mmCIF file of C-alpha atoms and ligand atoms in Angstrom:
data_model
loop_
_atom_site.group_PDB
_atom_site.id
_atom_site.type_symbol
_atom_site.label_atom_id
_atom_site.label_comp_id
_atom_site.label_asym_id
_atom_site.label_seq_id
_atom_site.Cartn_x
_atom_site.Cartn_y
_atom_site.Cartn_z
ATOM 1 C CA UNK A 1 -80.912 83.549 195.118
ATOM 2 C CA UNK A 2 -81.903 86.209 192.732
ATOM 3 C CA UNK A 3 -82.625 88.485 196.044
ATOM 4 C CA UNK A 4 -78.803 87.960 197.186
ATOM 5 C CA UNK A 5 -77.475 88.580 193.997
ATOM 6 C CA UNK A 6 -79.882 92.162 194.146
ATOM 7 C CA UNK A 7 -78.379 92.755 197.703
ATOM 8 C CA UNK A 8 -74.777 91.801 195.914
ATOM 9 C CA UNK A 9 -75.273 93.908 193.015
ATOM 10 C CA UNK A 10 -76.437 96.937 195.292
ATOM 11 C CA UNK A 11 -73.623 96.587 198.043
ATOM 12 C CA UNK A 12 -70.984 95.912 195.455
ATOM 13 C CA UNK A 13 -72.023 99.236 193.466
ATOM 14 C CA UNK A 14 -71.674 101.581 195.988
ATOM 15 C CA UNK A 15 -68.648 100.292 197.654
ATOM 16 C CA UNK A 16 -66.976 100.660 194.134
ATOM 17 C CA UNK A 17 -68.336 104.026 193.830
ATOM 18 C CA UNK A 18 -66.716 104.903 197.411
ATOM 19 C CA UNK A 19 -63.628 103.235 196.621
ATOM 20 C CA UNK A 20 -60.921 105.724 196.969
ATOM 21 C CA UNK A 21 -57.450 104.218 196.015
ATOM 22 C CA UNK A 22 -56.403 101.630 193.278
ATOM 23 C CA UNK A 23 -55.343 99.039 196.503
ATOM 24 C CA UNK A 24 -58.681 99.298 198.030
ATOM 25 C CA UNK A 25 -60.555 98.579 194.497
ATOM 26 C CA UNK A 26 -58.681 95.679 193.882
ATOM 27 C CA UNK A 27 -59.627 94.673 197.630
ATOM 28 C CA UNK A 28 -62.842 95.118 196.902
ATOM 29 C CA UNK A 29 -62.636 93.040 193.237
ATOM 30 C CA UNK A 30 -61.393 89.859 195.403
ATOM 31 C CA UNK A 31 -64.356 90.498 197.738
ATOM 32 C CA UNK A 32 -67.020 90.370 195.094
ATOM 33 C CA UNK A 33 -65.363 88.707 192.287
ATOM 34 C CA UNK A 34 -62.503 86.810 193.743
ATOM 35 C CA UNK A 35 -62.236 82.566 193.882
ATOM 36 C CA UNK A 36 -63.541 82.825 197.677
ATOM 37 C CA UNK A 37 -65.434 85.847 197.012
ATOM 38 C CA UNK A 38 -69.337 86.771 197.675
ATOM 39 C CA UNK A 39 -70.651 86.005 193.824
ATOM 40 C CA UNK A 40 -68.400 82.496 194.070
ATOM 41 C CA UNK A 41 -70.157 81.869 197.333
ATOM 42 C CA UNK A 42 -73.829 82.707 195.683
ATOM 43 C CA UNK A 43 -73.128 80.464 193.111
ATOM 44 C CA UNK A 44 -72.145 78.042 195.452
ATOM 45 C CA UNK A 45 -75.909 77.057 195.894
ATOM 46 C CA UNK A 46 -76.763 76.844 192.340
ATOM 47 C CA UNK A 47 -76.746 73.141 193.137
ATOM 48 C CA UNK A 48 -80.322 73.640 195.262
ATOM 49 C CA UNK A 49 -82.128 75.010 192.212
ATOM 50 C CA UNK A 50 -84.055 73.169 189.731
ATOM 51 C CA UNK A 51 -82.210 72.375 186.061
ATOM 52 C CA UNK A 52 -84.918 74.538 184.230
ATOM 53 C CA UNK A 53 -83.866 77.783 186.757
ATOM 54 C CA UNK A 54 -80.071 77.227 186.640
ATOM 55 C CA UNK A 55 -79.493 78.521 182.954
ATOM 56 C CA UNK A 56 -81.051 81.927 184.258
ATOM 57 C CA UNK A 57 -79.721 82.243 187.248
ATOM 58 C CA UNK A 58 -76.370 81.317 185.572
ATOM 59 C CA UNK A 59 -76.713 84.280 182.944
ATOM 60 C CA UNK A 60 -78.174 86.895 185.542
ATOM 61 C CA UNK A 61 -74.536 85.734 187.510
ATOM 62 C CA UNK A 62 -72.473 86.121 184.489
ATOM 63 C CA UNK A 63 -74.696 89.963 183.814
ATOM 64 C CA UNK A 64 -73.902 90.785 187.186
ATOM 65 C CA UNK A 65 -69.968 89.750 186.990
ATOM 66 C CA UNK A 66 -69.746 91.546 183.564
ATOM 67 C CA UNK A 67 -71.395 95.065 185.090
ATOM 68 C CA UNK A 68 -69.536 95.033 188.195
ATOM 69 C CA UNK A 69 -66.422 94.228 186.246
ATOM 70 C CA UNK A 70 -67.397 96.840 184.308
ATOM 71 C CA UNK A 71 -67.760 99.571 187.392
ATOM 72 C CA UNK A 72 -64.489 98.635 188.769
ATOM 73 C CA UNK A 73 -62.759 99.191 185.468
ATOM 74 C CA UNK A 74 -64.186 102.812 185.047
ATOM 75 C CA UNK A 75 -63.143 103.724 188.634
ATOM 76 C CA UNK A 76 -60.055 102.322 187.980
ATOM 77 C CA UNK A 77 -59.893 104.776 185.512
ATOM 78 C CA UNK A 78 -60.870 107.608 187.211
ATOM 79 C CA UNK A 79 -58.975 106.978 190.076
ATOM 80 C CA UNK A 80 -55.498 107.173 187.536
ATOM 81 C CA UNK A 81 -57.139 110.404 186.470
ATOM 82 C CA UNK A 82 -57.419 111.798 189.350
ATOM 83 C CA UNK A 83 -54.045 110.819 191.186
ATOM 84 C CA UNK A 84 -52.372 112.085 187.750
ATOM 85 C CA UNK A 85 -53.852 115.348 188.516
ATOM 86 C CA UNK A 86 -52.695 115.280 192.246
ATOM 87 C CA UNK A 87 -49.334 114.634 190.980
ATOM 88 C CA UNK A 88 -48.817 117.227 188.124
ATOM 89 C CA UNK A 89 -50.659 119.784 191.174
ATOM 90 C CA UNK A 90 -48.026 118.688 193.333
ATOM 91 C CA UNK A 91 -44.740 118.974 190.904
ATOM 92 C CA UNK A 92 -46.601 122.111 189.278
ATOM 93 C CA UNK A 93 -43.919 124.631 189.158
ATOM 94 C CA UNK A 94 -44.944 128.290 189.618
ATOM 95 C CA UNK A 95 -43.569 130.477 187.095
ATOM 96 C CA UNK A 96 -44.538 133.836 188.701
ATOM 97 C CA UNK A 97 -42.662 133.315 191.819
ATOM 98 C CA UNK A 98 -39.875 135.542 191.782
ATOM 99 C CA UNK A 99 -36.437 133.956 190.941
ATOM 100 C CA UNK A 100 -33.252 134.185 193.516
ATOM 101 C CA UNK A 101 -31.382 137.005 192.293
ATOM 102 C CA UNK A 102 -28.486 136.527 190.908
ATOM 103 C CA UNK A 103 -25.152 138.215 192.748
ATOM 104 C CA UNK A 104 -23.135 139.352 189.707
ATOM 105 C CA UNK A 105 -20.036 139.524 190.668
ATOM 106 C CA UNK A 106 -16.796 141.875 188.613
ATOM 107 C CA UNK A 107 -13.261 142.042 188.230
ATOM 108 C CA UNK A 108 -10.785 142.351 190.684
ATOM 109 C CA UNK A 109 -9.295 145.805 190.711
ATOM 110 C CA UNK A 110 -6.184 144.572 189.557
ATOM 111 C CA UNK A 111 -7.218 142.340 186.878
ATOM 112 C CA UNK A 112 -8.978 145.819 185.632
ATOM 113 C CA UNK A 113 -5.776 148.037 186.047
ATOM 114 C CA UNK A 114 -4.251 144.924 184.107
ATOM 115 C CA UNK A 115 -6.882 145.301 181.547
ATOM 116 C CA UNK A 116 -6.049 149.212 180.958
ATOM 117 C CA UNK A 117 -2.061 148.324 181.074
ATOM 118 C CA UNK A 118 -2.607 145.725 178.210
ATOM 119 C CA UNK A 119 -5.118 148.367 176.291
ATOM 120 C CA UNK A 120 -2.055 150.511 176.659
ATOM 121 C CA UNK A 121 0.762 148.640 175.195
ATOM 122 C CA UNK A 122 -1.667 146.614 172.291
ATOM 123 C CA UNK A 123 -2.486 150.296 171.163
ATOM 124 C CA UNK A 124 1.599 151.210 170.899
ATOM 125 C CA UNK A 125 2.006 147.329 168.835
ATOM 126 C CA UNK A 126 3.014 145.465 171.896
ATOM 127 C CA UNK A 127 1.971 141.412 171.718
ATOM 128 C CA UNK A 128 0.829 140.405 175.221
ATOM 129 C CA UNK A 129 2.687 137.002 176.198
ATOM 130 C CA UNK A 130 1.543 134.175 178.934
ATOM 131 C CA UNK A 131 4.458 131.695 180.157
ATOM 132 C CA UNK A 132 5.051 129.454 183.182
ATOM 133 C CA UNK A 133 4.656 130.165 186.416
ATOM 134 C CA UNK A 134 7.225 126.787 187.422
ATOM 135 C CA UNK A 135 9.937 127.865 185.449
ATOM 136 C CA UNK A 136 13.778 126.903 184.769
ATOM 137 C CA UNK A 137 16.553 128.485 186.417
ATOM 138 C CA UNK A 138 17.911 128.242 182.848
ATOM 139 C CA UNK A 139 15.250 131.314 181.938
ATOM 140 C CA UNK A 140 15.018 133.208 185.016
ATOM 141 C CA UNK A 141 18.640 133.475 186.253
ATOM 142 C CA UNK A 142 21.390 132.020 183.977
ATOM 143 C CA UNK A 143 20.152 133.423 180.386
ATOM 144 C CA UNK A 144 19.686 136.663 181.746
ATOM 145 C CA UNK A 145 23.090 137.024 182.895
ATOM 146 C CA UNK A 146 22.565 135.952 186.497
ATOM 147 C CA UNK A 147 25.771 133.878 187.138
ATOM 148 C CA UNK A 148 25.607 130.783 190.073
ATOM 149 C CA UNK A 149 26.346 132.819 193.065
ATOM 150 C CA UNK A 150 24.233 135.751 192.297
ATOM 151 C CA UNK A 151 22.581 136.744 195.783
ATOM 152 C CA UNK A 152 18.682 136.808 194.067
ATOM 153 C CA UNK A 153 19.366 132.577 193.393
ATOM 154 C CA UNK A 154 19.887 132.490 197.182
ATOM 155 C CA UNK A 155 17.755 129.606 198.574
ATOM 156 C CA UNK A 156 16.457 132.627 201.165
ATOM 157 C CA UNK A 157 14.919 134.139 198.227
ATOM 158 C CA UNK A 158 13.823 131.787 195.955
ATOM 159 C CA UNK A 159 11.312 129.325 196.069
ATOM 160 C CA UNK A 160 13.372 125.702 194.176
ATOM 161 C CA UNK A 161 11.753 122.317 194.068
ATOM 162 C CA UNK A 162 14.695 120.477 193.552
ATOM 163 C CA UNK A 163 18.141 120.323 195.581
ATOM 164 C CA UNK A 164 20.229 121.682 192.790
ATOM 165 C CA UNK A 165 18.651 125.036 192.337
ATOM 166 C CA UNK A 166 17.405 124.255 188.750
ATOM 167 C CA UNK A 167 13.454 124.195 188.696
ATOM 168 C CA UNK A 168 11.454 127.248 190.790
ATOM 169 C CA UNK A 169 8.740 129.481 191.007
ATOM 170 C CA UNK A 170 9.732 132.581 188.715
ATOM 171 C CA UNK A 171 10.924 134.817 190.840
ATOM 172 C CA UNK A 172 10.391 137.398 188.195
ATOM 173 C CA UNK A 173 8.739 137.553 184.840
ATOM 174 C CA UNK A 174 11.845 138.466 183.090
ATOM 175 C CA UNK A 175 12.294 134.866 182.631
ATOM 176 C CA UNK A 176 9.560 135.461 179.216
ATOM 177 C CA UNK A 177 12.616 138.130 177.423
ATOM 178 C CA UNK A 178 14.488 134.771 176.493
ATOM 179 C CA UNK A 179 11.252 132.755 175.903
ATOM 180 C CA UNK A 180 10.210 135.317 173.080
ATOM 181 C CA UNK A 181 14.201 135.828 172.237
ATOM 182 C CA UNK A 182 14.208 132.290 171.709
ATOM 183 C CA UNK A 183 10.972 131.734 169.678
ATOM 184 C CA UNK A 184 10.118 134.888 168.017
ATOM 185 C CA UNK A 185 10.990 136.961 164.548
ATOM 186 C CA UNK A 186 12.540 140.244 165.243
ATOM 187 C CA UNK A 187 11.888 142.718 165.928
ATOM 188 C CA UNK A 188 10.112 141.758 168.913
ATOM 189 C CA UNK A 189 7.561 144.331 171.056
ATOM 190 C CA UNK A 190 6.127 142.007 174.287
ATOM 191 C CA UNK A 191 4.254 142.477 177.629
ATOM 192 C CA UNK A 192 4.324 139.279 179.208
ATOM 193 C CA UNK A 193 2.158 140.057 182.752
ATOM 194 C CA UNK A 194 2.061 137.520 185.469
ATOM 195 C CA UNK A 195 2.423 135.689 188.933
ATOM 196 C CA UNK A 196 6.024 136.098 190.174
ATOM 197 C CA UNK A 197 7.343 134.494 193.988
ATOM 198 C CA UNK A 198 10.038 135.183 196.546
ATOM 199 C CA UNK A 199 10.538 134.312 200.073
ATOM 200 C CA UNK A 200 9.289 137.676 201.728
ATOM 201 C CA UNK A 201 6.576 137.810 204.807
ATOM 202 C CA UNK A 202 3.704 139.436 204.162
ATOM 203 C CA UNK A 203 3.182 143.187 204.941
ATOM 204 C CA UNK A 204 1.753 146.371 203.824
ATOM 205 C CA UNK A 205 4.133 146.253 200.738
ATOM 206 C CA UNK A 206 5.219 142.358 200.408
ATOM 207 C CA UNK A 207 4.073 139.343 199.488
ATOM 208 C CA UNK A 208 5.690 135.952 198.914
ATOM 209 C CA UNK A 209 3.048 135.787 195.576
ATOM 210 C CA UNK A 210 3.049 138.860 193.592
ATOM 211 C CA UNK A 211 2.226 140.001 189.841
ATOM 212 C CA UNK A 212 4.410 141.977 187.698
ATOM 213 C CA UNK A 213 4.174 142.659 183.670
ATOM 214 C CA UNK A 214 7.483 142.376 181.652
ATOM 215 C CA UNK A 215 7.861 144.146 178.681
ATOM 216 C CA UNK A 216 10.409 144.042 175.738
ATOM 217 C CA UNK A 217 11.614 145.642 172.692
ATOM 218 C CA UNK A 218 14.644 144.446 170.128
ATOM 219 C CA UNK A 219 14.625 146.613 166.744
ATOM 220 C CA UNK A 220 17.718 147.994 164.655
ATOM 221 C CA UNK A 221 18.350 151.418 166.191
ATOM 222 C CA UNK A 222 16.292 151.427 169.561
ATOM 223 C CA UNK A 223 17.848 153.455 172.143
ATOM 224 C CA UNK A 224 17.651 154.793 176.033
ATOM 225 C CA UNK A 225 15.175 157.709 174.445
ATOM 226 C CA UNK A 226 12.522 155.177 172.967
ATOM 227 C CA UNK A 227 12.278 153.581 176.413
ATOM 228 C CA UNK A 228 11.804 156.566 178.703
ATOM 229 C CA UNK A 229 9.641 157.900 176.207
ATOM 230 C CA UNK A 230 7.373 154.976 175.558
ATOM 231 C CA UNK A 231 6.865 154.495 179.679
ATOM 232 C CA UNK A 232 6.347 158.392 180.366
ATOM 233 C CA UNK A 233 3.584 157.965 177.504
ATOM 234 C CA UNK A 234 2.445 154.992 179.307
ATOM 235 C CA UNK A 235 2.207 156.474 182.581
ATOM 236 C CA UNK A 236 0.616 159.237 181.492
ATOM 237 C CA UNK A 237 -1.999 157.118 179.909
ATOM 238 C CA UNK A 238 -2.583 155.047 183.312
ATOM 239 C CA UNK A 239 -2.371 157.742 185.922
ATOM 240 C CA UNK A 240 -3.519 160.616 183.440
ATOM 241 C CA UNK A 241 -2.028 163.486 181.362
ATOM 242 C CA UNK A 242 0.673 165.582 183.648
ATOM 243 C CA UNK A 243 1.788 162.653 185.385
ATOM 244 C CA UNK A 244 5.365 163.212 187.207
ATOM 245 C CA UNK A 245 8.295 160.682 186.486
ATOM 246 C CA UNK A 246 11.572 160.205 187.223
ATOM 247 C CA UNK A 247 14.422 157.746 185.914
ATOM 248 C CA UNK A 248 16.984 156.917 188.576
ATOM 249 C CA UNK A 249 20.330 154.654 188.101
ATOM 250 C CA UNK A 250 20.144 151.299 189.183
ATOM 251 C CA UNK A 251 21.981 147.501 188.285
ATOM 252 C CA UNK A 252 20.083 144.696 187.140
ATOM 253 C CA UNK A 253 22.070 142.020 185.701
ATOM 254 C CA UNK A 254 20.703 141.536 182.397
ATOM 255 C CA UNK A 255 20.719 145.618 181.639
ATOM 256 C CA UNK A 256 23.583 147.820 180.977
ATOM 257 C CA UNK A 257 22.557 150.685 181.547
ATOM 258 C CA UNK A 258 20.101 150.145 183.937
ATOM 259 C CA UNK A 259 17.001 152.000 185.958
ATOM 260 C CA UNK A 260 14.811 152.609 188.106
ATOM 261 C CA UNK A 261 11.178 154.225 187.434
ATOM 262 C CA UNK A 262 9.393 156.635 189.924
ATOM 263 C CA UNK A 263 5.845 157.789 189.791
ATOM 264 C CA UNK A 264 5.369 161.179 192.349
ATOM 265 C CA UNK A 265 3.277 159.950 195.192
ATOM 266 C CA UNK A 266 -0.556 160.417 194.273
ATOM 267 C CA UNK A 267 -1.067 160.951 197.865
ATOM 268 C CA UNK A 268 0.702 163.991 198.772
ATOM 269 C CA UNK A 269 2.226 165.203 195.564
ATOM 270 C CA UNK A 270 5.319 164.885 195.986
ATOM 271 C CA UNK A 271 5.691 166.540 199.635
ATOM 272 C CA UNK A 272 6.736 163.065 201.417
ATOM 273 C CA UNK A 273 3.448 161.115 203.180
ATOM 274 C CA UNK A 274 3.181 157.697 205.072
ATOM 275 C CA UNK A 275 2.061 156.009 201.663
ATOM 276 C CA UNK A 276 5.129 157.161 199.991
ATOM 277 C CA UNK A 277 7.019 156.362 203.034
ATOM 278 C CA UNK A 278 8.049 160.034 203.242
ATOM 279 C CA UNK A 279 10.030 160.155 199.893
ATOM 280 C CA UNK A 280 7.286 161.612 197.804
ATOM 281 C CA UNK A 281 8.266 158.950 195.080
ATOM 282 C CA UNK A 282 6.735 155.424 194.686
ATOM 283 C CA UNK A 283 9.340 153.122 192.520
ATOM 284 C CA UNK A 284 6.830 151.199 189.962
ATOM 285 C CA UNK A 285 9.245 149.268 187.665
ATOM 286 C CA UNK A 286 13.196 148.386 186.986
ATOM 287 C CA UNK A 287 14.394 148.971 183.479
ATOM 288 C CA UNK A 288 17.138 148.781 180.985
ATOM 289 C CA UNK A 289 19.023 148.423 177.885
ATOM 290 C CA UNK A 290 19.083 144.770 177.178
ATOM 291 C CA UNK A 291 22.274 143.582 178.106
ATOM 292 C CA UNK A 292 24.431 142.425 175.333
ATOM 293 C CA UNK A 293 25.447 139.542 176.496
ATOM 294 C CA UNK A 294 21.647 138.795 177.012
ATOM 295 C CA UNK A 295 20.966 139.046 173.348
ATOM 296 C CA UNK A 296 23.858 137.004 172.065
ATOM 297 C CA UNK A 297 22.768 134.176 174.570
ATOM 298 C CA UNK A 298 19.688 134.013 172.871
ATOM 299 C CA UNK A 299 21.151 133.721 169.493
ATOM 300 C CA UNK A 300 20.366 137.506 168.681
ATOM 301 C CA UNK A 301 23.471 139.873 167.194
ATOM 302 C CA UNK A 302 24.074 142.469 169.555
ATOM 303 C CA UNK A 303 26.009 144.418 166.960
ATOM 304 C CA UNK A 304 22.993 144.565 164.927
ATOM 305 C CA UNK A 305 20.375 144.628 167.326
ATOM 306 C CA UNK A 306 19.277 146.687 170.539
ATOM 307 C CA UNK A 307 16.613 146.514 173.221
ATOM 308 C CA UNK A 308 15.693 147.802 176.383
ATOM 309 C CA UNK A 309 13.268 145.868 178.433
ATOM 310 C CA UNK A 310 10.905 146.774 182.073
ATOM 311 C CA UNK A 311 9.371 144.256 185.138
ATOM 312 C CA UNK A 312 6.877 146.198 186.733
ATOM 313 C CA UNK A 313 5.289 145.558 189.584
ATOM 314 C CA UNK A 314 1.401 145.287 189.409
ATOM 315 C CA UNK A 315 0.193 145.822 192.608
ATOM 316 C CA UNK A 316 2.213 149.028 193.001
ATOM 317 C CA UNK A 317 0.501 150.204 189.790
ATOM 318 C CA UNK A 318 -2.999 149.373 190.877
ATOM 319 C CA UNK A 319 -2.596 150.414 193.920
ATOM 320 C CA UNK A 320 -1.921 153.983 192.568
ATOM 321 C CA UNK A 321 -4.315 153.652 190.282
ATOM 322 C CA UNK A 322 -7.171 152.728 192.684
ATOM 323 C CA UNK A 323 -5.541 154.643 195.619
ATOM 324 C CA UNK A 324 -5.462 151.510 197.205
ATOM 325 C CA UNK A 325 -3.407 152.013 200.406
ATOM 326 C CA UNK A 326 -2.431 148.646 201.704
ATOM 327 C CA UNK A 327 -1.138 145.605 199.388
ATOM 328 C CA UNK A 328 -2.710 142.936 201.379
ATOM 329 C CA UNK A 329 -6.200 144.471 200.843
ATOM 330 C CA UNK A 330 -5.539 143.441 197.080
ATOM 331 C CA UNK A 331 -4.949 139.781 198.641
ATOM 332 C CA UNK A 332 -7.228 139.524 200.991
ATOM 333 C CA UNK A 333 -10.664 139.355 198.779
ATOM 334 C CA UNK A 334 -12.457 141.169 201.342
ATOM 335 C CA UNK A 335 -16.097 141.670 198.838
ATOM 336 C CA UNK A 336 -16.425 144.846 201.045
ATOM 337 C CA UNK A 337 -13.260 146.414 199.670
ATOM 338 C CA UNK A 338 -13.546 144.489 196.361
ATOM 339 C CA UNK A 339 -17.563 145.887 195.695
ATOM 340 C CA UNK A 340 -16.078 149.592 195.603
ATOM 341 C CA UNK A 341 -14.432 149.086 192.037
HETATM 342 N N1 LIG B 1 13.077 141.623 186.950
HETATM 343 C C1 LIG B 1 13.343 142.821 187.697
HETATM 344 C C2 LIG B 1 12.824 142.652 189.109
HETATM 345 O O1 LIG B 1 12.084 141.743 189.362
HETATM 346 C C3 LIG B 1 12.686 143.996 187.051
HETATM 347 C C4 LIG B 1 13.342 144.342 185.762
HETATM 348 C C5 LIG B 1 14.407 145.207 185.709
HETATM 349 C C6 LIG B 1 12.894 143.782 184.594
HETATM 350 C C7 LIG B 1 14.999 145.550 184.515
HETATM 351 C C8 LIG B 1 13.487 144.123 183.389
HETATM 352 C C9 LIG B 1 14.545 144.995 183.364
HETATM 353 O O2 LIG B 1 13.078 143.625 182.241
HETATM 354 O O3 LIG B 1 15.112 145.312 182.191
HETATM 355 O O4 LIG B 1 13.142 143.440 189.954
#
């Protein structure tokens, strides 16, 4: 009996030592150890031996129990150890591997010639204003002297979301004169820039979604001479010193007098090109003097006060700025046009 307990001891050792998973050492625990294992089965015979042998044999089973116990345990142990190591190897992250660059990407070249505009105006006391983009008939038609009937509220033009013609996309940014009329001290000096819509089809020089910046002025005194002077010096600060310009008559309904703005072409100078469409001007913005009517709808005395007020057109602007020869290019987000700004 002591013999098969050796052979136990000896068999049970190595396989523990060769065990190579935390299943197969608890399959090998049951073997040796368990209720029907090997040692149980040994012991099984103690009944054969004499009563002056038994308490030996008993204590050289319980030694033997106790060490292999004992051997499991520590390779239970090391076993943990080393599939914590295998682990850690296998989430180890490697710090020297270069990282995925990065694609930086920059502003669109309008947003930048929007940028410079704003620069512009801030530097001459000018308060840049944001406002809807769904806005009130109210705003953009009947407070700025629009009357039902006008032809630009024409369902043709005008984007309206309900069937009475009083809630629509802006069609212009004009629309933000009466919002700062109505909720501003005077004297009032704006820019309000923004998304503006109309019915058109897209081309080289339309689109139903467009951007143009409004600006304002009401002060005691201002006159026609503050606002040609005040865009000329604008211009030239945009397009650069020696810029040509030229004011021609026009009608808007919420100026009297009213304008139009023309930068010379940057394309041919002046000579008449296809960018220019052969007139060697490019029309960048409507102006005025701020109707009176306007200002007395707003609450403002027209005796007292004057103003004179400009939409221009964005696009057009960047698009001389950049020499960008095609509006839908701005549109389109093409990264190989958009990477050369
Ligand atoms: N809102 C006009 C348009 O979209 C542009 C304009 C003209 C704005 C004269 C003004 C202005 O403020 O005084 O064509």
């Amino acid at each position: 009996m002591k013999a098969l307990m050796q052979e136990l001891r000896e068999n049970a050792l190595k396989a523990i030592s060769g065990a190579d998973s935390a299943d197969s050492l608890e399959a090998l625990r049951v073997k040796y150890l368990g209720k029907k294992g090997e040692l149980t089965a040994i012991l099984k015979q103690m009944g054969k031996l004499s009563a002056e042998e038994r308490p030996a044999m008993g204590q050289l089973a319980n030694q033997l129990r106790a060490e292999i116990e004992k051997n499991i345990e520590s390779m239970r142990k090391k076993l943990d150890a080393a599939a914590l190591e295998a682990r850690l190897e296998l989430e180890a992250v490697d710090v020297t591997i270069p990282g995925d660059e990065v694609k930086l990407g920059h502003k669109h070249p309008m947003y930048k010639a929007l940028d410079e505009i704003k620069d512009i105006f801030v530097g001459m006391g000018f308060t840049v204003l944001d406002g809807p983009e769904v806005e009130l008939a109210t705003y953009n038609f009947d407070k700025l002297n629009a009357e039902e009937g006008h032809p630009s509220r024409d369902w043709s033009d005008t984007f309206y979301f309900d069937k009475d013609s009083r809630v629509m996309l802006r069609s212009q940014t004009s629309p933000m004169q009466v919002r700062a009329m109505e909720t501003m001290e005077l004297p009032i000096r704006i820019i309000a820039p923004g998304r503006v819509y109309r019915k058109d089809e897209v081309d080289a020089t339309h689109s139903p979604m467009f951007h143009q910046v409004e600006g304002m002025v009401i002060d005691k005194g201002v006159t026609m001479a503050d606002l040609k002077g005040t865009l000329n010096t604008f211009m030239e600060e945009l397009f650069g010193e020696g810029t040509v310009t030229r004011f021609r008559p026009h009608h808007f309904p919420f100026t009297e007098p009213s304008c139009e703005m023309d930068v010379q072409c940057h394309k041919c100078g002046g000579k008449g090109c296809p960018t220019c469409k052969g007139e060697g001007w490019i029309e960048v913005l409507g102006a005025g003097m701020i109707h009176p009517r306007v200002l007395e709808m707003s609450g403002i005395d027209s005796e007292e006060y004057t103003g004179w007020a400009f939409g221009m057109g964005l696009e057009r602007l960047a698009m001389r700025r950049f020499k960008i020869s095609d509006l839908r290019l701005i549109f389109e987000n093409d990264v190989r046009f958009l990477e050369q700004f």
